[in-house]
Amino acid sequence: MGERSQAEATKPLAQVATLDELVLRGRELMASGSRSILGITGTPGSGKSTLSVALAAALGEDAVLVGMDAFHFANRELRRLGRQHRKGAPDTFDVDGYVALLGRLATQGDHDIYAPVFDRELEESIGSAVPVHPSAKLVITEGNYLLFDELGWGAVSAYLDESWFIDVAPGLRRERLVRRRISFGNDPDGAARWVRDVDEVNALLIEETLTRADLVVRIDTPL
């Protein structure tokens, strides 16, 4: 068996699911009696952000979305570290800050906890923008590196009651990423270079985490 076929043989089969089916699975987590944290991960352009927003909306006010991207280092700090040219790599995030927030969110206390949000137009995070009320039964957190186990990321999985990996065809994923960067003002050539030189490098790391997920899923309809 060749190297490629060996890799395919060890890759879990993705389940095809509708949004409604995933909403039902989310409701099961909410019915556990205590707050649960659901991690949704996948490669850049897999649709995890879109799914997370749709899932939170369908589950109602007892579900709240807290994104990993809000823990990007500020652009000023990335420039100081010499890493701005590969923003989005696993060492361009405040991992310890993210893990600390998950630890606070895992306990359903009696007061609001505030989380930051990443503003894609500003390309910066905004602190204390997402209130997580004591009544929240499900925290949905999404991002590329939830199941990554290096550079401190391995501490994340301890706080995830369930993890989903969103699988997508590589060609579609790359098309989405190029379109996204163009929509943010990049020229087509620059967008394609970034996807090739930055997003694809990160995607290879993230693909290796697929086997750690509780569920590998492909969405059967566009969201």
XYZ file of C-alpha atoms in Angstrom:
223
model
C 0.000 0.000 0.000
C 1.478 3.406 -1.014
C 2.004 6.344 1.314
C -1.066 8.184 0.079
C -3.377 5.186 0.435
C -2.059 4.489 3.938
C -2.960 8.020 4.991
C -6.407 7.650 3.495
C -6.901 4.327 5.261
C -6.296 5.870 8.689
C -8.475 8.921 8.045
C -11.910 8.630 9.709
C -14.824 8.665 7.311
C -16.697 11.949 7.408
C -20.381 11.758 8.229
C -22.627 13.775 5.951
C -25.010 15.832 8.076
C -27.571 18.590 7.728
C -27.639 21.669 9.920
C -30.822 20.341 11.539
C -29.047 17.128 12.527
C -26.166 19.061 14.051
C -28.607 21.311 15.906
C -30.156 18.206 17.472
C -26.718 17.056 18.556
C -26.102 20.481 20.053
C -29.387 20.276 21.968
C -28.278 16.966 23.443
C -25.194 18.687 24.834
C -27.373 21.457 26.263
C -29.571 18.889 28.012
C -26.706 17.490 30.060
C -27.676 19.508 33.131
C -24.515 21.598 33.277
C -22.747 23.948 30.888
C -21.003 22.213 27.980
C -18.330 23.464 25.607
C -18.488 22.364 21.980
C -15.358 22.834 19.873
C -15.753 23.182 16.105
C -12.516 22.982 14.158
C -11.199 22.401 10.663
C -8.830 23.852 8.120
C -9.018 27.496 6.990
C -11.996 27.872 4.660
C -13.772 24.727 5.839
C -16.874 26.668 6.868
C -16.526 26.249 10.624
C -17.267 29.912 11.353
C -20.373 29.867 9.175
C -21.585 26.661 10.790
C -20.899 27.988 14.284
C -22.925 31.155 13.675
C -25.821 29.172 12.194
C -25.721 26.638 15.022
C -25.722 29.311 17.733
C -28.625 31.103 16.061
C -30.657 27.893 15.801
C -29.995 26.917 19.423
C -31.154 30.270 20.761
C -30.140 32.442 23.692
C -28.864 29.563 25.829
C -25.995 29.038 23.358
C -23.159 31.524 22.837
C -20.304 31.643 20.345
C -16.765 32.413 21.525
C -14.176 32.378 18.735
C -10.546 31.314 19.029
C -9.582 33.986 16.473
C -10.236 36.673 19.103
C -6.928 35.592 20.649
C -4.836 36.637 17.663
C -1.861 38.691 18.772
C -2.385 42.351 17.882
C -0.808 43.412 14.592
C 1.629 45.626 16.488
C 2.821 42.643 18.520
C 3.059 40.457 15.424
C 5.295 43.077 13.815
C 7.468 43.167 16.941
C 7.774 39.378 16.845
C 8.405 39.320 13.090
C 5.379 37.095 12.460
C 2.839 39.349 10.729
C 3.659 37.843 7.329
C 2.161 34.534 8.547
C -0.668 35.720 10.766
C -2.880 32.739 11.555
C -0.046 30.297 12.222
C -0.263 28.489 15.579
C 2.386 30.726 17.180
C 0.506 33.963 16.367
C -2.127 33.540 19.105
C -2.317 34.144 22.849
C -2.867 30.454 23.599
C -2.587 30.856 27.376
C -5.227 33.592 27.359
C -7.604 31.418 25.336
C -7.115 28.415 27.618
C -7.664 30.588 30.691
C -10.964 31.856 29.286
C -12.128 28.321 28.492
C -11.356 27.382 32.088
C -13.569 30.203 33.351
C -16.343 29.335 30.895
C -16.317 25.668 31.874
C -17.753 26.596 35.271
C -21.323 27.896 35.220
C -21.058 30.669 37.792
C -23.473 33.399 38.873
C -22.130 36.347 36.873
C -21.436 37.311 33.261
C -18.068 36.440 31.733
C -16.916 38.604 28.831
C -15.024 37.246 25.838
C -13.256 39.126 23.031
C -14.243 39.025 19.376
C -12.101 39.232 16.228
C -13.117 41.996 13.819
C -12.200 40.878 10.304
C -12.514 44.379 8.855
C -10.091 45.812 11.414
C -8.009 42.610 11.480
C -7.814 43.141 15.248
C -9.519 41.768 18.338
C -11.980 43.758 20.456
C -11.975 42.890 24.154
C -15.005 42.235 26.380
C -17.382 42.168 23.404
C -19.248 38.875 23.940
C -21.153 38.412 27.217
C -21.583 34.834 28.391
C -24.499 34.878 30.804
C -24.794 32.438 33.733
C -27.820 30.910 31.981
C -25.771 29.808 28.947
C -25.977 26.035 28.630
C -23.653 25.681 25.642
C -20.514 27.563 24.682
C -19.566 27.019 21.051
C -15.921 27.776 20.376
C -14.464 27.512 16.903
C -11.008 27.792 15.422
C -8.214 26.075 13.554
C -6.117 24.740 16.416
C -8.563 23.323 18.973
C -7.106 19.829 18.569
C -3.511 20.835 17.876
C -1.145 19.517 20.557
C 1.949 21.735 20.287
C 2.902 25.239 21.494
C 0.459 25.019 24.404
C -2.603 24.175 22.297
C -2.848 20.709 23.841
C -4.459 22.261 26.935
C -7.573 23.259 24.951
C -9.049 19.782 24.503
C -9.411 19.271 28.268
C -12.209 21.848 28.239
C -14.099 20.484 25.233
C -17.038 18.236 26.044
C -17.276 17.409 22.345
C -15.244 18.306 19.256
C -16.325 18.405 15.614
C -13.935 18.561 12.659
C -15.512 20.063 9.525
C -14.192 18.252 6.455
C -14.242 19.898 3.031
C -12.760 19.264 -0.402
C -9.356 21.032 -0.688
C -10.220 22.750 -3.962
C -13.414 24.271 -2.562
C -11.584 25.353 0.573
C -8.908 27.179 -1.433
C -11.514 28.892 -3.615
C -13.315 30.163 -0.523
C -10.097 31.497 0.990
C -9.096 33.396 -2.153
C -12.590 34.913 -2.438
C -12.497 35.912 1.231
C -9.176 37.726 0.929
C -10.319 39.522 -2.221
C -13.467 40.630 -0.353
C -11.189 42.183 2.295
C -9.405 44.265 -0.344
C -6.540 42.003 -1.462
C -5.752 41.863 -5.167
C -6.350 38.429 -6.747
C -2.652 37.599 -7.132
C -1.868 38.624 -3.568
C -4.846 36.649 -2.273
C -3.729 33.517 -4.118
C -0.162 33.880 -2.810
C -1.349 34.214 0.792
C -3.548 31.126 0.488
C -0.675 29.143 -1.040
C 2.100 30.316 1.276
C 0.263 30.762 4.594
C -3.162 29.094 4.695
C -2.007 25.902 2.991
C 0.910 25.497 5.397
C -1.471 25.833 8.336
C -3.985 23.497 6.713
C -1.447 20.666 6.635
C -0.946 20.988 10.404
C -4.668 21.099 11.072
C -5.468 18.094 8.879
C -3.274 15.996 11.168
C -5.612 16.753 14.100
C -8.671 15.269 12.381
C -8.313 11.875 14.072
C -8.697 13.488 17.523
C -12.209 14.777 16.837
C -15.331 13.169 18.267
C -17.124 13.778 14.968
C -15.807 14.369 11.453
C -18.585 15.885 9.395
C -19.347 17.238 5.951
C -22.273 19.608 5.647
C -24.586 18.380 2.899
C -25.994 21.807 1.947
C -24.328 25.233 1.663
C -24.900 27.409 4.734
